[in-house]
CSV table of C-alpha atoms in Angstrom, one decimal:
chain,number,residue,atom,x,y,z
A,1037,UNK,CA,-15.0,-0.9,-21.3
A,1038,UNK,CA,-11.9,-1.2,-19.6
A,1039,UNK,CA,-10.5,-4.8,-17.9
A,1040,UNK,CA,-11.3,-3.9,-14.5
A,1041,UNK,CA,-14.4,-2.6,-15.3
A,1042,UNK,CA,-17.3,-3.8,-12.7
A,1043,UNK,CA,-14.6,-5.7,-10.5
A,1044,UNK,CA,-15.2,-4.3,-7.7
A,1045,UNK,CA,-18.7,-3.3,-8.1
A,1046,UNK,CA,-20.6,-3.2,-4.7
A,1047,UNK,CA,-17.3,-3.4,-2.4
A,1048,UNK,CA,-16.4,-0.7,-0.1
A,1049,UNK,CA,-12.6,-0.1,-0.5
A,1050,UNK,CA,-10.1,1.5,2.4
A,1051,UNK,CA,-6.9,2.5,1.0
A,1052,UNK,CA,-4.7,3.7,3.8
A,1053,UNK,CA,-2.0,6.4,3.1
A,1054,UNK,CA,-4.3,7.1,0.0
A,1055,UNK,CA,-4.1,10.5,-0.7
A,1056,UNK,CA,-1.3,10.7,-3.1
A,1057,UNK,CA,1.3,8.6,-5.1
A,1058,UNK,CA,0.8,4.6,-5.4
A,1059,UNK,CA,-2.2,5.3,-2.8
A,1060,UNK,CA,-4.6,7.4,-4.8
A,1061,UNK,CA,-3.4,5.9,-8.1
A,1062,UNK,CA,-5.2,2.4,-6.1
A,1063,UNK,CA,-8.4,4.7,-5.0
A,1064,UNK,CA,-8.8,5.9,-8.9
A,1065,UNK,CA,-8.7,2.8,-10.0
A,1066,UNK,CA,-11.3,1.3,-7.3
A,1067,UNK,CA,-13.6,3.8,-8.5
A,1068,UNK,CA,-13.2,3.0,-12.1
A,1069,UNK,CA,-13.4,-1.1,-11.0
A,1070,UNK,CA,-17.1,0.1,-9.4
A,1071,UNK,CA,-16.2,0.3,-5.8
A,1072,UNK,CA,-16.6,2.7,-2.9
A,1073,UNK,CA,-13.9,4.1,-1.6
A,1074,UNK,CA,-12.1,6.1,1.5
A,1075,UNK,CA,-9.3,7.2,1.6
A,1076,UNK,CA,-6.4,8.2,5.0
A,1077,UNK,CA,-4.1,10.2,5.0
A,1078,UNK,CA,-2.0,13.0,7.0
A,1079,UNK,CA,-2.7,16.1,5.1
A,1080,UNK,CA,-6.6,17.3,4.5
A,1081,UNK,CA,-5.8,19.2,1.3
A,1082,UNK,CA,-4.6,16.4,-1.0
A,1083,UNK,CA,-7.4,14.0,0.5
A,1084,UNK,CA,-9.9,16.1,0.0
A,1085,UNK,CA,-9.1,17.3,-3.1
A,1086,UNK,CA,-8.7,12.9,-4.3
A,1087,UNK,CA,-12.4,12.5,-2.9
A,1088,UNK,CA,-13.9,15.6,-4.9
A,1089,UNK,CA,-12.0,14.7,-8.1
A,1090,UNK,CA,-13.3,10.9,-7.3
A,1091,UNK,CA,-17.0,12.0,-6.1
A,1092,UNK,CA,-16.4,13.9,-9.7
A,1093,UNK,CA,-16.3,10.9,-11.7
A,1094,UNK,CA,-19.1,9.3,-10.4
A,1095,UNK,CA,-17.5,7.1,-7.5
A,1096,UNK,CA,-18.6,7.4,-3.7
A,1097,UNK,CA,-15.6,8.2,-1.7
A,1098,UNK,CA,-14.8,10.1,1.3
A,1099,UNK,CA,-11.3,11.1,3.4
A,1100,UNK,CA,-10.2,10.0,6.8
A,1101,UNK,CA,-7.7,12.5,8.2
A,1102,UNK,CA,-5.6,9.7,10.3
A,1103,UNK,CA,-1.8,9.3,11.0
A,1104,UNK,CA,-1.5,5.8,10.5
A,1105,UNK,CA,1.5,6.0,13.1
A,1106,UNK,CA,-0.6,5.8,15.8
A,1107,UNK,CA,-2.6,1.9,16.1
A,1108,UNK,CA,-5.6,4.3,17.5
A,1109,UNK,CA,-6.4,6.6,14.4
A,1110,UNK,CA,-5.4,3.4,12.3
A,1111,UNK,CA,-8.4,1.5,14.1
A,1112,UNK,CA,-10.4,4.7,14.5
A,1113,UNK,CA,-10.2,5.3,10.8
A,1114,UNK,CA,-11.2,1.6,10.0
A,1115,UNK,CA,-14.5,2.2,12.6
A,1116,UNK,CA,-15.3,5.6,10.9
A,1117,UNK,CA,-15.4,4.0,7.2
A,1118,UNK,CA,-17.7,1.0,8.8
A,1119,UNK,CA,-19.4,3.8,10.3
A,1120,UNK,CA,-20.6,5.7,7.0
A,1121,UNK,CA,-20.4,2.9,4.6
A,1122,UNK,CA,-21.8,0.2,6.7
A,1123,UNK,CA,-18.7,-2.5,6.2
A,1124,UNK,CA,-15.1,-2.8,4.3
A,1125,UNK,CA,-14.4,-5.4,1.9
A,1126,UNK,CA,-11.2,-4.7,1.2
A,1127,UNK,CA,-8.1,-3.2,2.5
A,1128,UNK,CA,-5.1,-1.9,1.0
A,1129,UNK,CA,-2.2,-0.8,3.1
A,1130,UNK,CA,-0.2,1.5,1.0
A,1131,UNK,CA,1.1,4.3,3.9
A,1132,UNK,CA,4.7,3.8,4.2
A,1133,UNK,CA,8.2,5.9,5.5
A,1134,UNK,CA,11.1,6.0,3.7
A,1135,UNK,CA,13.6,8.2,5.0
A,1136,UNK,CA,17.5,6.9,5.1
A,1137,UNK,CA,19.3,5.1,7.9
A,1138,UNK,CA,22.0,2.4,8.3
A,1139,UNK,CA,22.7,0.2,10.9
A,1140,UNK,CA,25.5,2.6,12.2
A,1141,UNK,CA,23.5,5.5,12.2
A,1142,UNK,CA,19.8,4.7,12.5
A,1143,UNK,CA,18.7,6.0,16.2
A,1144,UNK,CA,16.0,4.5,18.4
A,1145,UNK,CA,13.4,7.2,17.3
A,1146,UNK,CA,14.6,7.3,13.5
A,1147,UNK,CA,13.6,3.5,13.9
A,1148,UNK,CA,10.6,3.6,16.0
A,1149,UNK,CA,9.1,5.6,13.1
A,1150,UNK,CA,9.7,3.3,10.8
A,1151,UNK,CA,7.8,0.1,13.0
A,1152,UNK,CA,5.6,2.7,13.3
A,1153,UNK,CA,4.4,3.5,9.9
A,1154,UNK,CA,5.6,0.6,7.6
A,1155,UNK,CA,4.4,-1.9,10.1
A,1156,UNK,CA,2.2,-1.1,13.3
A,1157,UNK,CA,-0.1,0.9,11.6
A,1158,UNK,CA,-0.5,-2.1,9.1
A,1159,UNK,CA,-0.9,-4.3,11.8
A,1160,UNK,CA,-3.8,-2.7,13.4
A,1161,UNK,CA,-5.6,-1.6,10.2
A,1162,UNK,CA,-5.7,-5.1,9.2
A,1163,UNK,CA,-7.1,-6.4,12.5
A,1164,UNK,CA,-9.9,-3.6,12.7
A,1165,UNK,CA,-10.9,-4.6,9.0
A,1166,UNK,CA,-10.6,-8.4,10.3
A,1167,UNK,CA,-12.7,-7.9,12.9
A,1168,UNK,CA,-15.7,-6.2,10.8
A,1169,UNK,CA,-15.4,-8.9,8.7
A,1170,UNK,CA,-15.4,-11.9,11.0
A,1171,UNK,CA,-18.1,-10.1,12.4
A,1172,UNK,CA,-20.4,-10.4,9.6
A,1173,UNK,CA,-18.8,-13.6,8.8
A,1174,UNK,CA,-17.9,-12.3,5.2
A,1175,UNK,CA,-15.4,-12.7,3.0
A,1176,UNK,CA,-12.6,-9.7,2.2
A,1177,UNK,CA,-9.0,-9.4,1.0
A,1178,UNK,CA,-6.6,-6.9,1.8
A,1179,UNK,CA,-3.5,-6.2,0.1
A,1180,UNK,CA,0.3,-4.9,1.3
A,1181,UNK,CA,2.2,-2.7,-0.3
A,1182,UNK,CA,5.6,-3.7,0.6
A,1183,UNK,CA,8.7,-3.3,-1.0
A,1184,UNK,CA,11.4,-5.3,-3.6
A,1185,UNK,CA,13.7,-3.7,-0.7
A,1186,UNK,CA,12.2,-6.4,2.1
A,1187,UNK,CA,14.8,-8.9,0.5
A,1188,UNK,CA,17.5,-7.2,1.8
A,1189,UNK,CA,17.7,-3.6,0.2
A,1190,UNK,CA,20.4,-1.0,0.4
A,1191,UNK,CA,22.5,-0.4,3.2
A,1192,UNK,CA,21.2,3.1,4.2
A,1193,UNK,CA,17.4,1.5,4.4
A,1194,UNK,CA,18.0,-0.1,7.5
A,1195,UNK,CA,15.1,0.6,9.6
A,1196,UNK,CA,13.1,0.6,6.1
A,1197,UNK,CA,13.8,-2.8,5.5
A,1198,UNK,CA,13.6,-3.9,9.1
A,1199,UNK,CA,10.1,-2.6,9.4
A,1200,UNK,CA,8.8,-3.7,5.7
A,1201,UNK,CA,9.9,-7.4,5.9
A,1202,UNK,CA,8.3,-7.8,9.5
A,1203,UNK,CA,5.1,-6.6,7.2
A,1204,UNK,CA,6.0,-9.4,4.5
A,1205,UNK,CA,5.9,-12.2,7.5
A,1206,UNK,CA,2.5,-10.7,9.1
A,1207,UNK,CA,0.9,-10.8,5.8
A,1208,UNK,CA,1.7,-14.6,5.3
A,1209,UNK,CA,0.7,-15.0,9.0
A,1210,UNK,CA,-2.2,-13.2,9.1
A,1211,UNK,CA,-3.3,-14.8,5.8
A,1212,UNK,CA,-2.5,-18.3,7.7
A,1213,UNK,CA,-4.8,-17.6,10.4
A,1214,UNK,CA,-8.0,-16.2,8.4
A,1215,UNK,CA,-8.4,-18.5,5.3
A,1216,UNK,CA,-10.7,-20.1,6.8
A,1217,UNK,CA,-12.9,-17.2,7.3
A,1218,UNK,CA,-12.3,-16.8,3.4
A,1219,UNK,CA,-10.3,-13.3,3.9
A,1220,UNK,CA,-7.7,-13.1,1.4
A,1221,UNK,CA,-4.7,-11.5,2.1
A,1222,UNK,CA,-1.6,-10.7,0.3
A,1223,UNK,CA,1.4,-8.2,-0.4
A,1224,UNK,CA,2.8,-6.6,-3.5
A,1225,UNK,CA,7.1,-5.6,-2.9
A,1226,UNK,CA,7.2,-3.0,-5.4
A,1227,UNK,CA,10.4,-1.7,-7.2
A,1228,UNK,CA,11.3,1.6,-8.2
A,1229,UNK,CA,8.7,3.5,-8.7
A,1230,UNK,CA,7.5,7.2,-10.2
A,1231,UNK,CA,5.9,9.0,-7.7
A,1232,UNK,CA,5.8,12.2,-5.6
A,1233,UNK,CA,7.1,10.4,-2.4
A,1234,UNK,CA,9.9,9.3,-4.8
A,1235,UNK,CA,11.1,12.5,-6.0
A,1236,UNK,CA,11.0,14.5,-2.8
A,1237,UNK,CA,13.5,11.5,-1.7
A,1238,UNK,CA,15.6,11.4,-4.3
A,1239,UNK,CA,16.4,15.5,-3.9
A,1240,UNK,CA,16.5,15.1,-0.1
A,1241,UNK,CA,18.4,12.2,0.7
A,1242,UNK,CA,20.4,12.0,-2.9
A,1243,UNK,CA,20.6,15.3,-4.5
A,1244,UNK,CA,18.8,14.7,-7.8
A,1245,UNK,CA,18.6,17.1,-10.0
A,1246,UNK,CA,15.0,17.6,-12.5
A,1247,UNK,CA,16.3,14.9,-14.9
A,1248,UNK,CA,16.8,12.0,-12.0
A,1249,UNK,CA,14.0,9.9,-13.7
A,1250,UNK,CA,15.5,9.9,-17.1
A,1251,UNK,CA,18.9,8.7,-15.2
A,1252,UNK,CA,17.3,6.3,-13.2
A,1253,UNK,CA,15.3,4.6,-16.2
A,1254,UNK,CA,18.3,4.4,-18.5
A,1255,UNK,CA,19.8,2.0,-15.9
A,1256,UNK,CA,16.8,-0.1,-15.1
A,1257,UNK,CA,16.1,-3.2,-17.7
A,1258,UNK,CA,12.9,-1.7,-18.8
A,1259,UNK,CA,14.1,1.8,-19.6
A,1260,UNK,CA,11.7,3.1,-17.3
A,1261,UNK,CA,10.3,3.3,-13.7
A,1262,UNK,CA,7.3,1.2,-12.3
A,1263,UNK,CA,3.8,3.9,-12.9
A,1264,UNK,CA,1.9,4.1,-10.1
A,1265,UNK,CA,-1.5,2.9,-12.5
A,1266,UNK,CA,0.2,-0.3,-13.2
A,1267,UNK,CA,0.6,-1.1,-9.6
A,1268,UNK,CA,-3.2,0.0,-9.3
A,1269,UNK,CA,-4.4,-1.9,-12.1
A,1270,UNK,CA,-2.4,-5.4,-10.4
A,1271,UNK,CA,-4.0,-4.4,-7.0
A,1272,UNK,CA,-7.8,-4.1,-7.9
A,1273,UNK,CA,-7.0,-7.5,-9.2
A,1274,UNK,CA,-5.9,-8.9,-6.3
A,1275,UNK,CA,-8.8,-7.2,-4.6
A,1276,UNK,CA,-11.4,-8.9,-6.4
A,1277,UNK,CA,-12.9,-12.0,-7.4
A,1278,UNK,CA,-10.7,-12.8,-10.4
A,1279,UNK,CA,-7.7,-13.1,-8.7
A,1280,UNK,CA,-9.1,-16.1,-7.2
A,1281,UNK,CA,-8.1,-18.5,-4.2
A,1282,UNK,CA,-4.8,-16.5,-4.3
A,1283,UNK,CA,-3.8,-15.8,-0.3
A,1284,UNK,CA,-0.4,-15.3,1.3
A,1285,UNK,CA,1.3,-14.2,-1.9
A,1286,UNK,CA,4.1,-11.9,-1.5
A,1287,UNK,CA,4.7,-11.0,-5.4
A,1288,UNK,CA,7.8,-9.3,-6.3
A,1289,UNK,CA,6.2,-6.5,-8.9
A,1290,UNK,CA,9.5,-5.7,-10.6
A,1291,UNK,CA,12.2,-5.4,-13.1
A,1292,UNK,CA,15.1,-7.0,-11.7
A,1293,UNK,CA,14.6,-10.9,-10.4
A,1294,UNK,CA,15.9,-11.8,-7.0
A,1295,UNK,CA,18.8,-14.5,-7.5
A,1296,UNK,CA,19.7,-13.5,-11.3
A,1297,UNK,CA,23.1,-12.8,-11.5
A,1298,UNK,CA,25.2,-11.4,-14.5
């Protein structure tokens, strides 16, 4: 048996922007932790082709087409998973927008998209998921994924970092304001990290070449990116039982520490 075996056993899991990357690498380990779990995303293809190869190990999943842009699908896609599954336990928002801007450069619509995405969409995710839970007075957690950028980040992730460190502050809010209906809520700020997101925007925005992984881990202290598993395997945890009372958290889930200095 594996550590997160049975962790989630009975929950129903929503893992928003889950059809690829960081997303379905959470979904396959919810499955594997026991849960039930849906999945939203942009493109039917890839969704349906995660809930098939789920449903084909044994789990119970279906996809939600939904652009998470828009606070209606977001809610709508929260209403439709209550509506087949009966409830959601937990939430993970792991949807996000990463194209480049500065502060000289970024236009109105460029940022717009990124309020949208990285933290509207968030927004009203988490208060249709509340709102089921309040409802059946129940407890849930719901977890963030954010970014190690929210501290400040590179100069041409403006709008990125504006958007993702307004989600940092409404996860500690929002946490605030329902521990006493004993939903837990926190956020992970992820480093760099090995996924298909990742590559596209490293050849579109950077000109990497095939071997841009091998050049970015021979400069990182660990001599490799963050996996998208590893993140997965941290965020059932914080999902379940076993991570405890823990609420509010914003844990930095990377390489380089945040003050060091050499």
């Amino acid at each position: 048996m594996g550590l997160l075996d049975g962790l989630l056993r009975g929950k129903t899991v929503l893992v928003n922007g889950g059809s690829q990357g960081v997303g379905a690498a959470i979904a396959r380990a919810a499955v594997r932790a026991g849960a039930a779990v849906a999945v939203t995303g942009r493109r039917t293809e890839p969704g349906e082709a995660l809930t098939a190869e789920l449903a084909s190990a044994g789990g119970r999943a279906m996809f939600v087409r939904a652009d998470l842009a828009d606070a209606e699908q977001a809610k709508a896609a929260v209403a439709e998973v209550v509506d087949v599954f009966g409830r959601i336990d937990c939430l993970v928002n792991s949807a996000g927008l990463t194209s480049r801007g500065t502060l000289l450069d970024t236009t109105p619509e460029l940022f717009d998209a990124h309020i949208a995405i990285n933290l509207k969409g968030p927004f009203f995710a988490m208060q249709a998921a509340v709102a089921d839970m309040v409802a059946r007075k129940a407890p849930g957690t719901i977890v963030n994924i954010i970014t190690s950028s929210a501290h400040g980040g590179q100069p041409f992730l403006a709008p990125y970092v504006a958007a993702k460190a307004g989600l940092v502050g409404l996860t500690r809010n929002a946490a605030h304001a329902h521990r006493w209906d004993r939903i837990r809520i926190n956020g992970l700020n992820i480093g760099w990290t090995a996924t298909e997101g990742e590559d596209a925007t490293q050849r579109a925005f950077h000109g990497a070449g095939d071997d841009w992984r091998v050049q970015a881990a021979a400069r990182l202290p660990m001599g490799r990116l963050g996996q998208p598993d590893e993140i997965a395997d941290f965020v059932v945890f914080l999902l379940s039982d076993r991570s405890g009372v823990v609420t509010g958290s914003v844990i930095d889930w990377d390489q380089n520490v945040l003050g060091g200095l050499d």
